Short mmCIF file of C-alpha atoms and ligand atoms in Angstrom, two decimals:
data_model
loop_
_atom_site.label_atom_id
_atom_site.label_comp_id
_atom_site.label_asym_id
_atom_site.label_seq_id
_atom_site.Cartn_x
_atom_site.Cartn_y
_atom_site.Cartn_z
CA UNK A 1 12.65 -13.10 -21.95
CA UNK A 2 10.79 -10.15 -20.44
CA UNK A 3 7.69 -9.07 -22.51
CA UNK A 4 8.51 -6.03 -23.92
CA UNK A 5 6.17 -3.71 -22.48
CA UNK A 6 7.77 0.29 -22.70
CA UNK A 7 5.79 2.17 -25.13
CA UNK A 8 6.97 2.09 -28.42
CA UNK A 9 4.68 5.66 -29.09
CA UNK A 10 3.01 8.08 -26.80
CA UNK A 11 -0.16 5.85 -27.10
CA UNK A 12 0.46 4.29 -23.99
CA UNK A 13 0.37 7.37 -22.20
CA UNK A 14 -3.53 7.52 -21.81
CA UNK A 15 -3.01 3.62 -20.15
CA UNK A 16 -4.26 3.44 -16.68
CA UNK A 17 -1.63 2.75 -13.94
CA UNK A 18 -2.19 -0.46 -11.76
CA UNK A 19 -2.18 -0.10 -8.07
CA UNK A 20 -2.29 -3.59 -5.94
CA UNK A 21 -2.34 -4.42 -2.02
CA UNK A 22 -3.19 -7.65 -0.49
CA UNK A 23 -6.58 -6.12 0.05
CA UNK A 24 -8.26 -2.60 0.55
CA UNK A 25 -5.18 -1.20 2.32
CA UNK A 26 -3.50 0.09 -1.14
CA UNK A 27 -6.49 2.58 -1.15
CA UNK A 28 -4.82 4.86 1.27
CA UNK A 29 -1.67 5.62 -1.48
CA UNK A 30 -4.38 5.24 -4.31
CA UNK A 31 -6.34 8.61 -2.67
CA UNK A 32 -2.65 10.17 -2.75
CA UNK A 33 -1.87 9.01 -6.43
CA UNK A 34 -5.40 10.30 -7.75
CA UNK A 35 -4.82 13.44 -5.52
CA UNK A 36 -1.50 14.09 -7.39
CA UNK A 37 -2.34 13.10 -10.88
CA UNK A 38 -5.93 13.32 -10.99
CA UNK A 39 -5.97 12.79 -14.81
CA UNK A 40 -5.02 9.28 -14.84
CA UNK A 41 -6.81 6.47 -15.50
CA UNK A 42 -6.55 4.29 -12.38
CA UNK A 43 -7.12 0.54 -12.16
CA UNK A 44 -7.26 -1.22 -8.44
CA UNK A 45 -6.58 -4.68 -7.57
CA UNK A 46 -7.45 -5.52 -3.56
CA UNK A 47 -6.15 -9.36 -3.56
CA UNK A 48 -9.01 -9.66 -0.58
CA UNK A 49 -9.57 -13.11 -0.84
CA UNK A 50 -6.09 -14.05 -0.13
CA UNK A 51 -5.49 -11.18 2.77
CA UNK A 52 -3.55 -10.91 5.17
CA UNK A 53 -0.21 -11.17 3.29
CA UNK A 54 1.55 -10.64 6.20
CA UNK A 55 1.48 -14.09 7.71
CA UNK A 56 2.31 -15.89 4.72
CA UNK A 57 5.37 -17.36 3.02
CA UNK A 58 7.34 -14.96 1.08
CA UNK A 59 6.47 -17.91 -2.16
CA UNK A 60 3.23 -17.62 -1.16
CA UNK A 61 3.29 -13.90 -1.67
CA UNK A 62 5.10 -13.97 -4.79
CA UNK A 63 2.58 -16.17 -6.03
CA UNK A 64 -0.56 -14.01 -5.39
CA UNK A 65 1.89 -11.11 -6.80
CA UNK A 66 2.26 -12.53 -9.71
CA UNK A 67 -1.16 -13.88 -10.44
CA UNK A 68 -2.32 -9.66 -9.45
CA UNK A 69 0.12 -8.19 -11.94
CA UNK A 70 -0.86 -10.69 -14.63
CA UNK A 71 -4.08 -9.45 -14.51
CA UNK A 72 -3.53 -6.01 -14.67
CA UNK A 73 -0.85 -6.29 -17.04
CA UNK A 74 -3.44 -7.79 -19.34
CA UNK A 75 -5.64 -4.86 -18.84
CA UNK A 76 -2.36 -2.73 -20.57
CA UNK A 77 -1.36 -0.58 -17.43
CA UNK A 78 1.82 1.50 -18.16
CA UNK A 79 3.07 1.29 -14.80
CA UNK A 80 2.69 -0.93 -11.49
CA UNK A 81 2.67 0.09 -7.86
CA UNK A 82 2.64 -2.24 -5.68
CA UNK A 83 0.69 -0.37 -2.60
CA UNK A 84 1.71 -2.91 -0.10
CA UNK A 85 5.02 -2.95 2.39
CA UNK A 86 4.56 -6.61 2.91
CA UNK A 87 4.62 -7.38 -1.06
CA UNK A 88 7.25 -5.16 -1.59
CA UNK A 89 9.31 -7.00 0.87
CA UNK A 90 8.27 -10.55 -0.39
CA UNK A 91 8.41 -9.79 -4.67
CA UNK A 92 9.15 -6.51 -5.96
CA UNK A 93 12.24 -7.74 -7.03
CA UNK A 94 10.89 -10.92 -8.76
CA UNK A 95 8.56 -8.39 -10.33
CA UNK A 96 10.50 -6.62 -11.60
CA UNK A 97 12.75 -9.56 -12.68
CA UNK A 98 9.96 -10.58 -14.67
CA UNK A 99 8.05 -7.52 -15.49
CA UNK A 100 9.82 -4.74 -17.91
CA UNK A 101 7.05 -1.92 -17.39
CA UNK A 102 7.78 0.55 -13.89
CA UNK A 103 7.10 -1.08 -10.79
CA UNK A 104 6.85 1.17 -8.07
CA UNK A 105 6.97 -0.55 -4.49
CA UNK A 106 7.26 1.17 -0.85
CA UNK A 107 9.01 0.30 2.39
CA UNK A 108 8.10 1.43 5.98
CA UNK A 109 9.63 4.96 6.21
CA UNK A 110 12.62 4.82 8.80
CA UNK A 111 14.20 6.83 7.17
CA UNK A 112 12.09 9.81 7.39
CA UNK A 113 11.37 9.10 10.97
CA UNK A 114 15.46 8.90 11.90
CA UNK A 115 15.55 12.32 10.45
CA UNK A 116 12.22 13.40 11.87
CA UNK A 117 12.68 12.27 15.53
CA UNK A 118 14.13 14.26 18.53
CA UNK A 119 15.14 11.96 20.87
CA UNK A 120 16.17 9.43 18.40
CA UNK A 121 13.40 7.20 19.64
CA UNK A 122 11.02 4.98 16.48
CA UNK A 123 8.35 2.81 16.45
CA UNK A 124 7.33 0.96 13.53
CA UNK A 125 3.73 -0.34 13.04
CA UNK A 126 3.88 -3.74 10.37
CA UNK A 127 3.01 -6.83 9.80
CA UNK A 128 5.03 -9.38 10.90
CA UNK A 129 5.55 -10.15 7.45
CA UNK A 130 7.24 -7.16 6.71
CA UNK A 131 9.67 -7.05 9.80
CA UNK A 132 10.70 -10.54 9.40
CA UNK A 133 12.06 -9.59 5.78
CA UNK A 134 15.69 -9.07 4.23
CA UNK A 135 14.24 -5.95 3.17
CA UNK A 136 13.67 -4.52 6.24
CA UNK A 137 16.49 -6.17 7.91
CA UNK A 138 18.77 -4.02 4.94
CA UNK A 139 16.81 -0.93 5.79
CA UNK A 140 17.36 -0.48 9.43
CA UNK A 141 21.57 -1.85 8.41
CA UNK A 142 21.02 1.62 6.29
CA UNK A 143 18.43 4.03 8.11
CA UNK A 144 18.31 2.54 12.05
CA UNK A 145 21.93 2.97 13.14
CA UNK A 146 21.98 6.00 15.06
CA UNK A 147 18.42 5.33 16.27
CA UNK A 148 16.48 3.25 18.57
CA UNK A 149 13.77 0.91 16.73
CA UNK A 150 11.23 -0.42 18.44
CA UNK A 151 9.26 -2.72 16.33
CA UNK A 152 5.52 -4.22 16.86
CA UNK A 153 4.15 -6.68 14.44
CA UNK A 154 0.14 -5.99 14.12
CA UNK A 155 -1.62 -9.22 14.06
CA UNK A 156 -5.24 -8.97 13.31
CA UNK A 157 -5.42 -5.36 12.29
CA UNK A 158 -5.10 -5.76 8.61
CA UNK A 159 -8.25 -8.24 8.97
CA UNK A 160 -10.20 -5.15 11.26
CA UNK A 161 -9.48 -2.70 8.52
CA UNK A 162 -10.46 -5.49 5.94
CA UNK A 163 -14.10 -5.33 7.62
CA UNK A 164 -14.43 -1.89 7.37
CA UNK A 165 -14.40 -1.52 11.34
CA UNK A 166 -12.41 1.49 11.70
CA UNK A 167 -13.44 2.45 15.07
CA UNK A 168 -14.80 -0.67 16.97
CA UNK A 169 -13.81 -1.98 20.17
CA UNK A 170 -11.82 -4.29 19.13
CA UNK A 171 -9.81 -2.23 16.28
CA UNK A 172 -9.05 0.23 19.45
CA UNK A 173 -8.52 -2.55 21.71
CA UNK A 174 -5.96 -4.15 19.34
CA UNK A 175 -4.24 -0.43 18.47
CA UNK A 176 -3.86 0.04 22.35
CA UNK A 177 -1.93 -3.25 23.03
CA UNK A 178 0.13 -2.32 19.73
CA UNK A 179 0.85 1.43 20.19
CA UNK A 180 2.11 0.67 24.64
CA UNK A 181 5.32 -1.27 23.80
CA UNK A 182 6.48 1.70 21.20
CA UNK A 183 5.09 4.25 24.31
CA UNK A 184 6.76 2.75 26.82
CA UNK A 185 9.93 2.56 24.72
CA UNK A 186 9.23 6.58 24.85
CA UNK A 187 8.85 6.71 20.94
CA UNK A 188 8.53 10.23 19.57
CA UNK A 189 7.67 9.34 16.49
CA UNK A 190 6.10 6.47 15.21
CA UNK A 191 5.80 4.77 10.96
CA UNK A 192 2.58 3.59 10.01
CA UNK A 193 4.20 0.18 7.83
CA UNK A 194 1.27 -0.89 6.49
CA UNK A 195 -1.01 0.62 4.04
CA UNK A 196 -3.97 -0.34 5.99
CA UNK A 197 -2.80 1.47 9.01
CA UNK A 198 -3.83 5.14 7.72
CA UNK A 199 -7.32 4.22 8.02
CA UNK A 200 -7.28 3.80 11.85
CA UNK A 201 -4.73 6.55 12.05
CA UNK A 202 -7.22 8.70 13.63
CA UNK A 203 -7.10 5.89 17.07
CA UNK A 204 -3.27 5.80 16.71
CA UNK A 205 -3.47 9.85 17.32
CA UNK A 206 -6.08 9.48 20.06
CA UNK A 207 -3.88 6.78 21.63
CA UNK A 208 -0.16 8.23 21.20
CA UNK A 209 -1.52 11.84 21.54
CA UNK A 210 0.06 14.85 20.34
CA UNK A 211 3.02 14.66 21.16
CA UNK A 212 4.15 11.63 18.89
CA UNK A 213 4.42 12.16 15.39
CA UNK A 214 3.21 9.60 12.72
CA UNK A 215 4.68 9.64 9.15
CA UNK A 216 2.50 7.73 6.11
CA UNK A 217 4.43 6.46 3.21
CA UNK A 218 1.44 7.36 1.12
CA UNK A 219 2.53 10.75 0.00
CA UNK A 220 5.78 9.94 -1.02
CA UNK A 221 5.01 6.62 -3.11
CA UNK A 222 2.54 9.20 -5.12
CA UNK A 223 5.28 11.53 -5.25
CA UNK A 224 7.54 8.95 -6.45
CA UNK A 225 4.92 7.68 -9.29
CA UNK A 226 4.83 11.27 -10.32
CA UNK A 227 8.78 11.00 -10.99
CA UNK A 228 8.36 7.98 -12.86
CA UNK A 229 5.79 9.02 -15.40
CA UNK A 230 7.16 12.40 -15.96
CA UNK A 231 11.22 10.92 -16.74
CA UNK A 232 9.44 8.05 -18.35
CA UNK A 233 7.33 10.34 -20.33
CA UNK A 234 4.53 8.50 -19.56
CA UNK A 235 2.55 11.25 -17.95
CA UNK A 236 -1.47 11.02 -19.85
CA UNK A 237 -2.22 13.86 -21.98
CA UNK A 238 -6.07 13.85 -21.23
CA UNK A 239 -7.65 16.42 -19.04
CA UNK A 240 -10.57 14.84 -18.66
CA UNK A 241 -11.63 13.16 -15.68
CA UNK A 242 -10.39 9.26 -15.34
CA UNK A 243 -11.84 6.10 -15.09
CA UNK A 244 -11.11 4.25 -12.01
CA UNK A 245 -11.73 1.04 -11.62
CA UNK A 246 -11.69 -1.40 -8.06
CA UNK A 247 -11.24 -5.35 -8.72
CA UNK A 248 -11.70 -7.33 -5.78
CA UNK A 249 -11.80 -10.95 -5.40
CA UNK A 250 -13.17 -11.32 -2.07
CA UNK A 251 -16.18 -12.98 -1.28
CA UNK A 252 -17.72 -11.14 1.36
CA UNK A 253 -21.05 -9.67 1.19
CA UNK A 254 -20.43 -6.46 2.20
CA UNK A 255 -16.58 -6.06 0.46
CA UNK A 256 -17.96 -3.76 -1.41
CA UNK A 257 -19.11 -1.06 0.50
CA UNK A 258 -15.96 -1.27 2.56
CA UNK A 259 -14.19 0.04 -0.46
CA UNK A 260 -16.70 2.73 -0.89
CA UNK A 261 -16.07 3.35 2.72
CA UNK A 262 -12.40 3.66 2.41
CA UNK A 263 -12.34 5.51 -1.14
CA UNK A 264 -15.22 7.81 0.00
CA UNK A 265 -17.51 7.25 -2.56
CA UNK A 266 -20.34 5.40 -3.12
CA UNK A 267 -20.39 5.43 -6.61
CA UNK A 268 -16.96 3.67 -6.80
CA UNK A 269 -16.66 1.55 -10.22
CA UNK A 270 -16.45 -1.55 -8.41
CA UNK A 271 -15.99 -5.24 -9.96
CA UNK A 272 -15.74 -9.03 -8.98
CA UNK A 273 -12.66 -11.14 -9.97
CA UNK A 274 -11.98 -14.55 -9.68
N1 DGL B 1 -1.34 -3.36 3.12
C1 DGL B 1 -0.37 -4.39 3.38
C2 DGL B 1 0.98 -3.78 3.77
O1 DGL B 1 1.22 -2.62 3.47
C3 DGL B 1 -0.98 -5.34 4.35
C4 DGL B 1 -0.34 -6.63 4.38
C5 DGL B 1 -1.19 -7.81 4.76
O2 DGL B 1 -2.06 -8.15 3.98
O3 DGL B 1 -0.88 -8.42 5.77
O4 DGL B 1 1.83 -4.42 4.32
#
């Protein structure tokens, strides 16, 4: 049976909301959360030590999801989003099989881009996780039909981004062979389907120029978590400035200061998991 975990009385309210990714990527939708609703408390999870996601099994996946929400659900979060297309694709319905709080989770944005495009021409940036899955298999059966999709798994760039090197060589070098195929295709606009991707998104533009337009997921997913708390009344009553909090399990030397690179901060709350 599903732990019952809906609030019983507005005390859960001033709970922090989880936000997970296989690794530092998730911090791209957490800046448009926080943005949104900067009153609540925020707690972090980058799964670090066990990124990429994207070339794993989908039980794999599951597992590492599970064993992330479990720990956040322990630290009493009144909603979950999972910040991560790959995850989403692998376990958000597991999660939410198992799980009875909100879990929000986010796809790459086809949809958007069908409407968005003029000459009916996509790209989609992802792992190859993500564009091997059901899920996104059922999403171009529902958003891709009257548009071309050109798809190009990213190996190695989640790793990059995981490093912090958001404007090396190499990241550009990798971006380049990545961005031609959706260029030569004559994309006009292309979906960033990874929430690691925004960080580099600055190369993409340099790369694709300005003629190609790139759509984010991140907005809407905070938009979306916004819906959530406010039909779920679980919207915090505190004006104060929140807490929030960065787990990471990896066990690189300089992990954290990449997430005070990426969140912009350098006095980011930042702790060690196991
Ligand atoms: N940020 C994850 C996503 O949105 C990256 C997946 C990975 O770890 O490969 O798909």
């Amino acid at each position: 049976m599903k732990p019952d975990l809906m609030p019983k009385n507005n005390t859960m309210t001033k709970n922090p909301i989880g936000v997970m990714d296989s690794g530092v990527g998730g911090i791209s939708v957490l800046k448009h959360i926080h943005a949104l609703l900067p009153h609540e408390h925020l707690i972090y999870v980058a799964d670090s030590a066990h990124a990429p996601y994207g070339n794993k099994s989908q039980d794999e996946i599951k597992k590492r999801c599970f064993a992330v929400a479990d720990f956040l659900i322990a630290q009493e979060i009144k909603a979950l989003v999972v910040a991560c297309n790959t995850a989403t694709a692998a376990a958000i319905n597991d999660l939410r099989a198992k799980y009875a709080l909100p879990i929000i989770g986010m796809e790459p944005a086809v949809k958007p881009a069908a409407a968005a495009s003029k000459n009916g021409i996509i790209g989609v940036l992802a792992t190859v996780g993500t564009l091997k899955s059901a899920q996104f298999a059922a999403l171009l059966e529902s958003y891709g039909r009257n548009v071309e999709v050109v798809t190009q798994g990213c190996i190695g760039l989640v790793e990059c981004i995981e490093r912090g090197e958001l404007d090396t060589e190499h990241t550009q070098h990798l971006l380049q062979q990545y961005c031609a195929p959706l260029l030569a295709e004559g994309a006009d606009t292309i979906v960033l389907g990874c929430t690691h991707y925004p960080f580099v998104r600055h190369l993409i533009e340099k790369i694709v120029g300005e003629s190609v337009s790139i759509i984010d997921t991140g907005a809407a997913v905070a938009n979306h978590v916004n819906t959530i708390m406010q039909t779920q009344s679980l919207s915090t009553p505190l004006k104060a400035l929140p807490t929030i909090t960065f787990w990471t399990n990896s066990k690189a030397i300089d992990s954290a200061a990449v997430i005070r690179q990426l969140w912009a901060n350098d006095n980011a709350d930042i702790r060690y998991m196991s």
